[in-house]
XYZ file of N, CA and C in Angstrom:
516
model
N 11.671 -150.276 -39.827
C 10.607 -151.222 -39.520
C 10.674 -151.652 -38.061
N 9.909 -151.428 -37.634
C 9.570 -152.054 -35.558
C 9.699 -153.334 -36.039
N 10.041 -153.739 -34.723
C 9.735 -155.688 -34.627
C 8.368 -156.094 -34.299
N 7.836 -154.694 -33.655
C 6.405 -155.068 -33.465
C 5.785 -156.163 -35.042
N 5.850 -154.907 -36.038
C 5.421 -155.478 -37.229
C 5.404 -157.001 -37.440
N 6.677 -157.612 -37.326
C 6.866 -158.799 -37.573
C 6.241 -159.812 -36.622
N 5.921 -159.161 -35.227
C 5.233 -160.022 -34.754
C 3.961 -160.205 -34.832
N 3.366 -159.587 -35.770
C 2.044 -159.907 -35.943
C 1.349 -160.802 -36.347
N -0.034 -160.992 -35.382
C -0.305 -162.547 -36.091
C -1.150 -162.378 -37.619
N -0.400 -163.317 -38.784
C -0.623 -163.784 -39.751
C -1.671 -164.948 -39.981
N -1.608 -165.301 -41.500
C -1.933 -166.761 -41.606
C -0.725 -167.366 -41.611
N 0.378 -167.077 -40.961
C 1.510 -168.008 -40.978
C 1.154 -169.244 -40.600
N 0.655 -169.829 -39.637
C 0.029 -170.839 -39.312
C -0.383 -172.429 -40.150
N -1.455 -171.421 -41.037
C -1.808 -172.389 -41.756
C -0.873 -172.906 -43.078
N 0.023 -171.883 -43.368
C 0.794 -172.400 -44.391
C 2.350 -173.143 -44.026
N 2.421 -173.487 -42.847
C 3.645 -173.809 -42.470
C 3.745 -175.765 -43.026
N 3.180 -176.448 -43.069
C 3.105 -177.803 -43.782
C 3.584 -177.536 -45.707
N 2.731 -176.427 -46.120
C 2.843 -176.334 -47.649
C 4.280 -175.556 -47.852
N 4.440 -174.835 -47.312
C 6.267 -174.391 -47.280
C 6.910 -175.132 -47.032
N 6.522 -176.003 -46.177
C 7.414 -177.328 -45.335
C 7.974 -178.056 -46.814
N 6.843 -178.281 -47.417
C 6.671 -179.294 -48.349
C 7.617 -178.804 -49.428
N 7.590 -177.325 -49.479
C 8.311 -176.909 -51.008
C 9.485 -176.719 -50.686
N 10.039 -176.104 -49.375
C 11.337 -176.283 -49.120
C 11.958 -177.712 -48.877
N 11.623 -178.714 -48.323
C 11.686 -180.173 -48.508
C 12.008 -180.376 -49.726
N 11.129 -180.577 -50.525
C 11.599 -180.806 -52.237
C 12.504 -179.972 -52.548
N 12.608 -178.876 -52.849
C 14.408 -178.005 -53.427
C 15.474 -178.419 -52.804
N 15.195 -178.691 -51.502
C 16.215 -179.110 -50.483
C 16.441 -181.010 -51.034
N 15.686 -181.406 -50.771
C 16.189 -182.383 -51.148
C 16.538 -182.655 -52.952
N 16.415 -181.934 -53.813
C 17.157 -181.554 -54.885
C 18.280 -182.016 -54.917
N 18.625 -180.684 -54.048
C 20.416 -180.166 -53.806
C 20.841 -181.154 -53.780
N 20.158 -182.106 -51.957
C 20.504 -182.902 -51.382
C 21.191 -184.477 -52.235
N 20.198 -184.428 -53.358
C 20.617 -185.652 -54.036
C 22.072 -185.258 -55.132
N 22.034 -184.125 -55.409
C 23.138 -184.109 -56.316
C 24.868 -183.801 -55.486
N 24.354 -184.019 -54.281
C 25.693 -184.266 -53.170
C 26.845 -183.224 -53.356
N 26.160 -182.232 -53.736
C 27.739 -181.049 -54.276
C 27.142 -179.986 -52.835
N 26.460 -180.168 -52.087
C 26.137 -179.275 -51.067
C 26.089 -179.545 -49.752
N 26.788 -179.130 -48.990
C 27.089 -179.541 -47.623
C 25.678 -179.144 -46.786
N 25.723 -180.222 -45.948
C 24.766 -180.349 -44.707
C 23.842 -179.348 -44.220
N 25.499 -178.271 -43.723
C 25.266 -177.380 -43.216
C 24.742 -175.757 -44.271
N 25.191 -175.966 -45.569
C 24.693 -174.947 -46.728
C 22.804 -175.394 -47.146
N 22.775 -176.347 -47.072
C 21.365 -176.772 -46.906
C 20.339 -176.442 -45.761
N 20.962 -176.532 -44.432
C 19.988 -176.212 -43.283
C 20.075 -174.568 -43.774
N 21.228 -173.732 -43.383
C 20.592 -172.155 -43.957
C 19.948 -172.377 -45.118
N 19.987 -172.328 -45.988
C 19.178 -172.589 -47.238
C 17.824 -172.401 -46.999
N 17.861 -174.025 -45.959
C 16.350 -174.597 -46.045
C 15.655 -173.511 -45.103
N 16.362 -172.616 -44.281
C 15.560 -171.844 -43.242
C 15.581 -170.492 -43.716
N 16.140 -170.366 -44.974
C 16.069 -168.899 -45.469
C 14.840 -169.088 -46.686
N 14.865 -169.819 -46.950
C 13.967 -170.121 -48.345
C 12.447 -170.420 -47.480
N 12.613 -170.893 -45.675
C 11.618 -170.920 -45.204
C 10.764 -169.672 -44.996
N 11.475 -169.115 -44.385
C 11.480 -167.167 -44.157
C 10.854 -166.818 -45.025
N 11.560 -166.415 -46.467
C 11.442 -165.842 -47.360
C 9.641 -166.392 -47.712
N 9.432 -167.353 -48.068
C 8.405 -168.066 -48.123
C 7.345 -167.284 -47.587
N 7.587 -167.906 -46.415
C 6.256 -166.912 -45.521
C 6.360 -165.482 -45.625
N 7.277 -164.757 -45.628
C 7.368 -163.211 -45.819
C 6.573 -163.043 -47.284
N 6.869 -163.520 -48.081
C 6.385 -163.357 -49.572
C 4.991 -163.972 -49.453
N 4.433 -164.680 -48.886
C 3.109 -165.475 -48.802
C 1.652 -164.619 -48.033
N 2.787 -163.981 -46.962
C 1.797 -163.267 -45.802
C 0.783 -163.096 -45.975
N 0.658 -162.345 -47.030
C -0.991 -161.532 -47.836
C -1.201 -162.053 -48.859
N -1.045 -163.265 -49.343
C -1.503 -163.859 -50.330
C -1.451 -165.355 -50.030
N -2.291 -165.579 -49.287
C -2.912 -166.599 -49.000
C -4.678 -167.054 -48.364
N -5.105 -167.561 -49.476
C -6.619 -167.743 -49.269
C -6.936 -169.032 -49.223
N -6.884 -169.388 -47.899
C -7.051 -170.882 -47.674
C -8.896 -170.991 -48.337
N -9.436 -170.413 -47.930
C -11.289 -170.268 -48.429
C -11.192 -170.612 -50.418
N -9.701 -169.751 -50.684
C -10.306 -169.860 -52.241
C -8.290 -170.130 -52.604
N -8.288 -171.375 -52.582
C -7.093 -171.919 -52.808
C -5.869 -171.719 -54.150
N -6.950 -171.186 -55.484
C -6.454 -170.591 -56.253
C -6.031 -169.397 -56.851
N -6.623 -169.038 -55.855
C -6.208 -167.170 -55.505
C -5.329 -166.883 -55.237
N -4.196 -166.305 -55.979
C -3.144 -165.938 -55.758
C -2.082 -167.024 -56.184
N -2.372 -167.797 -56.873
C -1.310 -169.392 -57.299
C -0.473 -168.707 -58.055
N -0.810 -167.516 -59.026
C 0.648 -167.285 -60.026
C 1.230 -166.348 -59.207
N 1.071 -165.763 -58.139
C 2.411 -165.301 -56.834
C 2.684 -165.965 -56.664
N 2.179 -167.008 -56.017
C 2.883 -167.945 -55.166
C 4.083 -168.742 -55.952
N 3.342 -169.306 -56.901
C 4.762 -169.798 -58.036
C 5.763 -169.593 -57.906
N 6.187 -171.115 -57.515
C 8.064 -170.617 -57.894
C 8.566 -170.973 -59.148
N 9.324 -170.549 -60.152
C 9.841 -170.790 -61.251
C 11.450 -171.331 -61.731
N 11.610 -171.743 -62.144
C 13.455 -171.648 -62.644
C 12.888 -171.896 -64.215
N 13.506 -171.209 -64.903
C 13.205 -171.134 -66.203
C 14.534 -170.749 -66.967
N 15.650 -171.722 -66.751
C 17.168 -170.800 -67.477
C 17.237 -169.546 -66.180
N 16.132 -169.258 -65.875
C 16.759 -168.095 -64.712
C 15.996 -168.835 -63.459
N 16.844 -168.240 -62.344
C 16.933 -168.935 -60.909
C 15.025 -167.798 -60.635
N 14.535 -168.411 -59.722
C 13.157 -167.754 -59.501
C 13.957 -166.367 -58.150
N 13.736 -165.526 -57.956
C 14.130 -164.744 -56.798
C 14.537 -164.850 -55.374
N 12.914 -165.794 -55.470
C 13.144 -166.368 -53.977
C 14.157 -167.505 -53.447
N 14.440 -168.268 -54.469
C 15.624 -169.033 -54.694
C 17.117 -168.138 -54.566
N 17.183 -167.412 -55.511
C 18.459 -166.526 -55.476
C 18.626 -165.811 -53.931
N 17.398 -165.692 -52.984
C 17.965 -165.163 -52.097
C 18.028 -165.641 -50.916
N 17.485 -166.511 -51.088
C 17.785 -167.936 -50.083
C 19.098 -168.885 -50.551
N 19.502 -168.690 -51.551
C 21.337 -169.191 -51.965
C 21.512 -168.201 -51.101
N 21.818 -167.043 -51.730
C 22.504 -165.909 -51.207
C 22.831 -166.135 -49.707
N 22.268 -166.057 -48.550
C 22.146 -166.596 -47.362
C 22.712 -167.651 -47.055
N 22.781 -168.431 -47.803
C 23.237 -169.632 -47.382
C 24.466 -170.333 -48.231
N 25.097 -168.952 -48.865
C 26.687 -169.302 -49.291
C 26.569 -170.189 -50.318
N 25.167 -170.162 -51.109
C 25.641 -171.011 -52.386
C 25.499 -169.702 -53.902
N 26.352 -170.397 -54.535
C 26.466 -169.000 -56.034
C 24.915 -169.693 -56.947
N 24.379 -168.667 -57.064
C 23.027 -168.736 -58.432
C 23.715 -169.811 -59.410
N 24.844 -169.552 -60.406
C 25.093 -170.425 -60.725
C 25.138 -172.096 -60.692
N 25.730 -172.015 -58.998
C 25.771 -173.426 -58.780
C 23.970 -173.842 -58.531
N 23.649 -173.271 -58.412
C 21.869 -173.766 -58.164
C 21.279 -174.040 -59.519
N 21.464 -173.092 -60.455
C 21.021 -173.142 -61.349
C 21.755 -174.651 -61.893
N 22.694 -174.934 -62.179
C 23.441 -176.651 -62.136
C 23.194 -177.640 -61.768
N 22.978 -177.489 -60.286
C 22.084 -178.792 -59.385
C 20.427 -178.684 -60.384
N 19.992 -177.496 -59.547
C 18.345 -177.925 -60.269
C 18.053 -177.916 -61.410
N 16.639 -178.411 -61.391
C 16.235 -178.674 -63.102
C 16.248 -177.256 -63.656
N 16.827 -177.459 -65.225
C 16.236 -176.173 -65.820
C 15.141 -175.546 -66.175
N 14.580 -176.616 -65.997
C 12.950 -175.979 -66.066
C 12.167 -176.614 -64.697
N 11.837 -176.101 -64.076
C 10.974 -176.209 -62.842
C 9.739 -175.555 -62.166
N 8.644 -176.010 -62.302
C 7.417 -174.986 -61.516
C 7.161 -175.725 -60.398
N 7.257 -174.838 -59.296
C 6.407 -175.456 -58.078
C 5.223 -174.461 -58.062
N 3.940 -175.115 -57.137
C 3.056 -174.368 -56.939
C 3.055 -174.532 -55.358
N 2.687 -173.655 -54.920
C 2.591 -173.999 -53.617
C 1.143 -173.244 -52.908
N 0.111 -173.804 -52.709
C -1.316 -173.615 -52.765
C -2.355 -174.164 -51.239
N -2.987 -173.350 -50.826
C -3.377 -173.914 -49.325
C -3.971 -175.399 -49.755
N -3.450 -176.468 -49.336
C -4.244 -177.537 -49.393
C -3.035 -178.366 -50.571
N -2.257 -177.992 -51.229
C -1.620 -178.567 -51.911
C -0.202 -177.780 -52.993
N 0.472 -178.890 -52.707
C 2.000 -178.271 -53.392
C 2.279 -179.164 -54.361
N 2.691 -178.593 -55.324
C 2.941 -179.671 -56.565
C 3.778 -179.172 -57.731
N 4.501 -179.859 -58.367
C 5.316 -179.702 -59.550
C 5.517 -179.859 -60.703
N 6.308 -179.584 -61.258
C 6.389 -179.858 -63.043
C 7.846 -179.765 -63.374
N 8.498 -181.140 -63.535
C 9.725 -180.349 -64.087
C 9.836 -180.581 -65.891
N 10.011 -179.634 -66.631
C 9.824 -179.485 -67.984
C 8.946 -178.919 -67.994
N 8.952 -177.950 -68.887
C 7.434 -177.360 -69.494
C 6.312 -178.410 -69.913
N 6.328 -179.575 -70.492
C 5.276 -180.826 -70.995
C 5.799 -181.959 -69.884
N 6.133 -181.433 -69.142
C 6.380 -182.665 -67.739
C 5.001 -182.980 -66.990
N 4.670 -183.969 -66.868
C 3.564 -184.027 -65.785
C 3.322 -183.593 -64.562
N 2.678 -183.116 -63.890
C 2.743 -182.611 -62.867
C 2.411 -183.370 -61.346
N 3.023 -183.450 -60.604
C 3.058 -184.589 -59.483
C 3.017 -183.511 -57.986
N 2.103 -184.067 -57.311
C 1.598 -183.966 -55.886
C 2.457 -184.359 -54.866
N 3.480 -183.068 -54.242
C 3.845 -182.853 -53.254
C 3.097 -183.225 -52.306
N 2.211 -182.675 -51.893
C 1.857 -182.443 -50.511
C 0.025 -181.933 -50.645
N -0.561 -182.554 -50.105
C -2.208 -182.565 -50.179
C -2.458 -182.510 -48.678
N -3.630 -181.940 -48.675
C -4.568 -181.829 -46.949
C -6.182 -182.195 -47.974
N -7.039 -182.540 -46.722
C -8.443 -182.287 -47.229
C -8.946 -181.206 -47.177
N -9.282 -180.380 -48.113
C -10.084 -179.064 -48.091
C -10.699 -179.167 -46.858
N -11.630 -178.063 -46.014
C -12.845 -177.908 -45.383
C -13.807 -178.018 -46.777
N -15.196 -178.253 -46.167
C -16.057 -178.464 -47.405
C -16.365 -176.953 -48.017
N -16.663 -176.464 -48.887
C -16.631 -174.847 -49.252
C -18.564 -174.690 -48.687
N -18.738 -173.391 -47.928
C -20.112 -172.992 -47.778
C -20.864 -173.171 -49.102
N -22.082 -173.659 -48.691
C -23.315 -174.026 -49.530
C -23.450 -172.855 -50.929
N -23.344 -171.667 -50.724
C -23.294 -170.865 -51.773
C -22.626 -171.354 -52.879
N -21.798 -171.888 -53.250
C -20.604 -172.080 -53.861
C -21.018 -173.302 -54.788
N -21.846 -172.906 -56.070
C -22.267 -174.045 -57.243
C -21.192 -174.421 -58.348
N -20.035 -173.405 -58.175
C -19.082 -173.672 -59.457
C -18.060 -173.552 -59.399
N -17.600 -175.089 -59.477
C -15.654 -175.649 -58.894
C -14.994 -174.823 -59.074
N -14.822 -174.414 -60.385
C -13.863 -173.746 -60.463
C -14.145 -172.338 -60.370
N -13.143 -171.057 -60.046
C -13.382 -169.755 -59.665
C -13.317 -168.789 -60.859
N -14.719 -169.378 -61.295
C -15.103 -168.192 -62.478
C -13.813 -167.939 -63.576
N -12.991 -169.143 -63.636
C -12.023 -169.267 -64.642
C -11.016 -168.402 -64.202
N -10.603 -167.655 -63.759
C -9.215 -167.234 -63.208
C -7.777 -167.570 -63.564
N -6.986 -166.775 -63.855
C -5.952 -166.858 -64.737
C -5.210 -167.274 -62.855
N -4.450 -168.965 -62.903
C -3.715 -169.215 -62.089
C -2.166 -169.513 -62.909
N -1.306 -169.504 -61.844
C -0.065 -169.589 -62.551
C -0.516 -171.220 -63.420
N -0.995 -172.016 -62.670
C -0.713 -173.038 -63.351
C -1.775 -173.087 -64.900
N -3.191 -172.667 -64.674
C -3.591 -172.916 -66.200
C -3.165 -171.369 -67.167
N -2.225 -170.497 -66.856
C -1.753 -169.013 -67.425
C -0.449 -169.874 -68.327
N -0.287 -170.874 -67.606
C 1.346 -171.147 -68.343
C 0.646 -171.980 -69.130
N -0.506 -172.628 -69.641
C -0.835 -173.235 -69.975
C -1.354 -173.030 -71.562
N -1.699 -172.005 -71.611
C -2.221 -170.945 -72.469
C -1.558 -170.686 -73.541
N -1.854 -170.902 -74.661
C -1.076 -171.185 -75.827
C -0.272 -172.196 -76.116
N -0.472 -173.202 -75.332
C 0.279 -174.515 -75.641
C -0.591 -175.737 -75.859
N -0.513 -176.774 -76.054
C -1.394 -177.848 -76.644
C -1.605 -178.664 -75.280
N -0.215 -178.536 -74.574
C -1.207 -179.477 -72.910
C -1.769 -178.573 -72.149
N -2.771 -179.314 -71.783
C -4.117 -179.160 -70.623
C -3.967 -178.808 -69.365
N -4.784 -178.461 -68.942
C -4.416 -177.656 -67.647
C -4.282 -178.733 -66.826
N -3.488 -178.078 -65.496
C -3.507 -179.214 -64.388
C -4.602 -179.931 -63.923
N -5.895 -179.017 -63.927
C -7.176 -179.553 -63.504
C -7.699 -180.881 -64.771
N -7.317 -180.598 -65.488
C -8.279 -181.304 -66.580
C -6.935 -182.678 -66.354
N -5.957 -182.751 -66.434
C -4.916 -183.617 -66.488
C -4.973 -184.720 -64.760
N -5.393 -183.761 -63.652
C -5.992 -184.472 -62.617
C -7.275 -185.176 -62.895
N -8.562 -184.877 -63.259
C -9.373 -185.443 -64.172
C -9.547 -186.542 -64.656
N -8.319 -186.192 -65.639
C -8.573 -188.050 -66.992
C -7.874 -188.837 -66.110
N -6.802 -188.535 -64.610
C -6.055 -189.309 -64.107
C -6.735 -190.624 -62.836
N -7.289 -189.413 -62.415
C -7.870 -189.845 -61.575
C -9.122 -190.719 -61.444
């Protein structure tokens, strides 16, 4: 692989606040359960940054924000999500010990315009990190995108709670 490659311009740009946001939260995870040094956290936090954007590059549609949400997903489910395992890896912590600190069940979403979580499968889901959309072009009569299987209403699917949208909704 050239380095040219890597220097190419992306939407890295626009997603650097919503990574901000999701590495922030795991990081500060760790951070609270005090079994992880300072310095195992900054690599961490800058490998899990990396990784992020490398994995994001081409799947990000700031225009249609739910496009692409079940990539983007990060998971821990009894198993560590990938991108996690290889951002430990880097930064000298064992899968194990991660899997210990964090919740056993965990979804982040991480989405242009907003990052947000769930810990438990019937956990509520709480707002990381929000921007204001741009307004969407005049064409555009129906909120949602023709129903689209996103990570967040896919996990949703066969279970008795409601999707995130409908649960923002009655909340709000």
């Amino acid at each position: 692989m050239s380095q040219r490659h890597s220097q190419r311009r992306g939407p890295r740009a626009d997603m650097v606040p919503e990574i901000a946001a999701a590495v922030g939260f795991v990081s500060g995870l760790l951070r609270t359960r005090g079994c992880v040094s300072e310095q195992q956290l900054q690599v961490f936090s800058g490998a899990l940054r990396e990784a992020l954007t490398e994995h994001y590059r081409h799947h990000w549609f700031p225009e249609k924000p739910s496009k692409g949400s079940g990539y983007r997903c990060i998971r821990i489910n009894q198993r560590l999500d990938p991108l996690l395992s290889r951002a430990a890896g880097q930064g000298g912590l064992a899968v194990p010990q991660l899997l210990q600190l964090l919740p056993r069940e965990l979804t982040l979403w991480v989405d242009p315009y907003e990052v947000s979580y769930r810990i438990g499968e019937d956990g509520s889901i709480c707002v990381l990190y929000q921007a204001a959309k741009p307004p969407p072009p005049p064409h555009h009569h129906h909120p949602t995108y023709g129903g689209m299987l996103t990570c967040k209403n896919q996990m949703m699917l066969g279970r008795s709670s409601p999707s995130k949208n409908y649960i923002m909704t009655v909340s709000s």
